[in-house]
Amino acid sequence: MGREFLNALINVAQLMKEPTGSTRSYDIDGIIDEEVEGSVKGKVKLIHTSRGILVQGELTAEIKLVCSRCLETFLCPINFAAEEEFLRISDLPGDSALYSPEQAEELIIDNKNILDLGELIRQYTLLNLPMKPLCRPCCPGIKGENSYGTT
């Protein structure tokens, strides 16, 4: 049986009820195909902070890229460490959340206490893509039939 699409939604309601410093660990494994196509695998640790949830993780993404020399597609492994804080927001007046939806950045915990790791994985994957991807270091480039200038 093949891999499934990445479900990066995590319900953190119980973790938010526990004391600051409480942790949970999760395994990440799935297919991604938003801006890049490939798969991601690794472990993340969620830590309850006074402002929200701190996410720390070691992840490996295998992304389908096109070689900048020979133009063939290949799978490029990308390893990265992620560390970001997701902030709690609320639509309710008088709620103890620190940020309103208008003030919040991309990395938020929604009103249903759902944290979406998809955006974090997308950003870190894009930031770690090579500028000139090569299928292998000694790639000779495009193999042509004839050289220019010969008859």
CSV table of C-alpha atoms in Angstrom, one decimal:
chain,number,residue,atom,x,y,z
A,1,MET,CA,0.0,0.0,0.0
A,2,GLY,CA,1.4,3.4,-1.0
A,3,ARG,CA,1.8,6.6,1.1
A,4,GLU,CA,-1.2,8.8,1.8
A,5,PHE,CA,-1.4,12.6,1.3
A,6,LEU,CA,0.0,14.5,4.2
A,7,ASN,CA,-2.6,15.3,6.8
A,8,ALA,CA,-0.8,18.0,8.8
A,9,LEU,CA,-3.7,19.0,11.0
A,10,ILE,CA,-3.2,18.4,14.7
A,11,ASN,CA,-5.7,19.0,17.4
A,12,VAL,CA,-3.9,20.6,20.3
A,13,ALA,CA,-6.9,21.2,22.6
A,14,GLN,CA,-5.7,18.8,25.3
A,15,LEU,CA,-2.1,20.1,25.1
A,16,MET,CA,-3.4,23.7,25.5
A,17,LYS,CA,-5.2,22.7,28.8
A,18,GLU,CA,-2.0,21.2,30.3
A,19,PRO,CA,0.6,23.3,32.1
A,20,THR,CA,3.1,25.4,30.2
A,21,GLY,CA,6.1,23.2,29.1
A,22,SER,CA,3.9,20.1,28.4
A,23,THR,CA,4.9,18.2,25.3
A,24,ARG,CA,3.6,15.9,22.6
A,25,SER,CA,5.5,14.1,19.8
A,26,TYR,CA,4.2,13.2,16.4
A,27,ASP,CA,5.5,11.3,13.4
A,28,ILE,CA,5.1,13.0,10.0
A,29,ASP,CA,4.8,10.9,6.9
A,30,GLY,CA,3.0,11.7,3.7
A,31,ILE,CA,2.9,13.0,0.1
A,32,ILE,CA,2.9,16.7,-0.6
A,33,ASP,CA,1.9,18.3,-3.9
A,34,GLU,CA,1.2,22.0,-3.4
A,35,GLU,CA,4.0,24.1,-4.9
A,36,VAL,CA,6.4,21.2,-5.0
A,37,GLU,CA,5.8,17.5,-5.6
A,38,GLY,CA,7.2,14.8,-3.3
A,39,SER,CA,7.0,13.4,0.2
A,40,VAL,CA,8.0,14.4,3.7
A,41,LYS,CA,8.9,12.3,6.7
A,42,GLY,CA,10.2,13.0,10.2
A,43,LYS,CA,9.3,13.8,13.8
A,44,VAL,CA,7.9,16.9,15.4
A,45,LYS,CA,7.7,17.9,19.0
A,46,LEU,CA,5.0,20.3,20.2
A,47,ILE,CA,5.6,22.3,23.4
A,48,HIS,CA,2.9,24.3,25.2
A,49,THR,CA,4.2,27.8,25.7
A,50,SER,CA,2.6,30.9,27.4
A,51,ARG,CA,1.7,32.3,23.9
A,52,GLY,CA,0.8,29.1,22.0
A,53,ILE,CA,2.6,26.0,20.8
A,54,LEU,CA,6.3,25.8,19.9
A,55,VAL,CA,6.9,23.2,17.1
A,56,GLN,CA,10.4,21.7,16.8
A,57,GLY,CA,11.1,19.1,14.2
A,58,GLU,CA,13.6,17.2,12.1
A,59,LEU,CA,12.2,16.5,8.7
A,60,THR,CA,13.3,15.1,5.4
A,61,ALA,CA,11.5,15.9,2.2
A,62,GLU,CA,12.1,14.1,-1.1
A,63,ILE,CA,11.1,16.6,-3.8
A,64,LYS,CA,10.7,16.0,-7.5
A,65,LEU,CA,12.9,18.5,-9.3
A,66,VAL,CA,14.3,19.1,-12.8
A,67,CYS,CA,18.1,19.0,-13.2
A,68,SER,CA,19.4,22.4,-14.3
A,69,ARG,CA,21.9,20.7,-16.7
A,70,CYS,CA,20.2,17.7,-18.4
A,71,LEU,CA,16.6,18.7,-17.7
A,72,GLU,CA,15.7,15.3,-16.4
A,73,THR,CA,13.4,14.9,-13.3
A,74,PHE,CA,14.9,13.4,-10.2
A,75,LEU,CA,14.1,13.1,-6.5
A,76,CYS,CA,16.1,15.5,-4.4
A,77,PRO,CA,16.4,14.8,-0.6
A,78,ILE,CA,16.2,17.9,1.6
A,79,ASN,CA,16.8,17.7,5.3
A,80,PHE,CA,15.8,20.6,7.6
A,81,ALA,CA,15.2,21.4,11.2
A,82,ALA,CA,12.1,23.5,11.8
A,83,GLU,CA,11.3,25.6,14.9
A,84,GLU,CA,8.4,27.9,14.9
A,85,GLU,CA,5.8,29.1,17.4
A,86,PHE,CA,2.1,28.8,16.5
A,87,LEU,CA,0.0,31.5,18.2
A,88,ARG,CA,-3.5,31.1,19.5
A,89,ILE,CA,-6.1,33.4,18.0
A,90,SER,CA,-9.8,34.0,18.8
A,91,ASP,CA,-12.8,35.7,17.2
A,92,LEU,CA,-14.5,36.1,20.6
A,93,PRO,CA,-14.3,39.4,22.4
A,94,GLY,CA,-12.8,39.1,25.9
A,95,ASP,CA,-11.1,35.7,25.1
A,96,SER,CA,-7.7,35.3,26.6
A,97,ALA,CA,-6.0,34.6,23.2
A,98,LEU,CA,-3.1,37.0,22.5
A,99,TYR,CA,-3.9,37.8,18.9
A,100,SER,CA,-7.0,38.6,16.8
A,101,PRO,CA,-7.3,37.1,13.3
A,102,GLU,CA,-6.3,40.4,11.8
A,103,GLN,CA,-3.0,40.5,13.8
A,104,ALA,CA,-2.1,36.9,13.3
A,105,GLU,CA,0.6,35.7,11.0
A,106,GLU,CA,0.4,32.5,8.9
A,107,LEU,CA,1.3,30.1,11.7
A,108,ILE,CA,-1.8,30.1,14.0
A,109,ILE,CA,-3.9,27.8,16.1
A,110,ASP,CA,-7.5,28.3,15.0
A,111,ASN,CA,-10.6,28.6,17.1
A,112,LYS,CA,-11.1,24.8,17.1
A,113,ASN,CA,-7.6,24.4,18.5
A,114,ILE,CA,-6.3,22.9,15.2
A,115,LEU,CA,-2.7,23.5,14.3
A,116,ASP,CA,-1.8,23.1,10.6
A,117,LEU,CA,1.8,22.0,10.0
A,118,GLY,CA,1.3,22.1,6.2
A,119,GLU,CA,2.3,25.8,5.9
A,120,LEU,CA,5.4,25.3,8.1
A,121,ILE,CA,6.5,22.3,6.0
A,122,ARG,CA,5.8,24.2,2.7
A,123,GLN,CA,7.8,27.2,3.8
A,124,TYR,CA,10.8,25.2,5.1
A,125,THR,CA,10.8,23.0,2.0
A,126,LEU,CA,10.8,26.0,-0.4
A,127,LEU,CA,13.5,27.8,1.6
A,128,ASN,CA,15.8,24.7,1.4
A,129,LEU,CA,15.4,24.0,-2.3
A,130,PRO,CA,18.7,24.2,-4.2
A,131,MET,CA,19.1,27.2,-6.5
A,132,LYS,CA,20.5,25.0,-9.3
A,133,PRO,CA,19.3,21.5,-8.7
A,134,LEU,CA,21.6,18.7,-10.1
A,135,CYS,CA,20.6,15.1,-10.6
A,136,ARG,CA,24.2,14.2,-9.6
A,137,PRO,CA,27.3,16.4,-9.1
A,138,CYS,CA,29.0,15.1,-12.3
A,139,CYS,CA,25.9,15.6,-14.6
A,140,PRO,CA,27.3,16.2,-18.1
A,141,GLY,CA,24.2,18.2,-19.2
A,142,ILE,CA,22.0,17.8,-22.3
A,143,LYS,CA,23.3,15.2,-24.8
A,144,GLY,CA,23.0,16.7,-28.3
A,145,GLU,CA,22.9,14.8,-31.6
A,146,ASN,CA,25.1,17.3,-33.5
A,147,SER,CA,27.4,20.1,-32.5
A,148,TYR,CA,26.6,23.6,-33.7
A,149,GLY,CA,28.8,24.8,-36.5
A,150,THR,CA,29.5,21.4,-38.0
A,151,THR,CA,28.2,20.0,-41.3
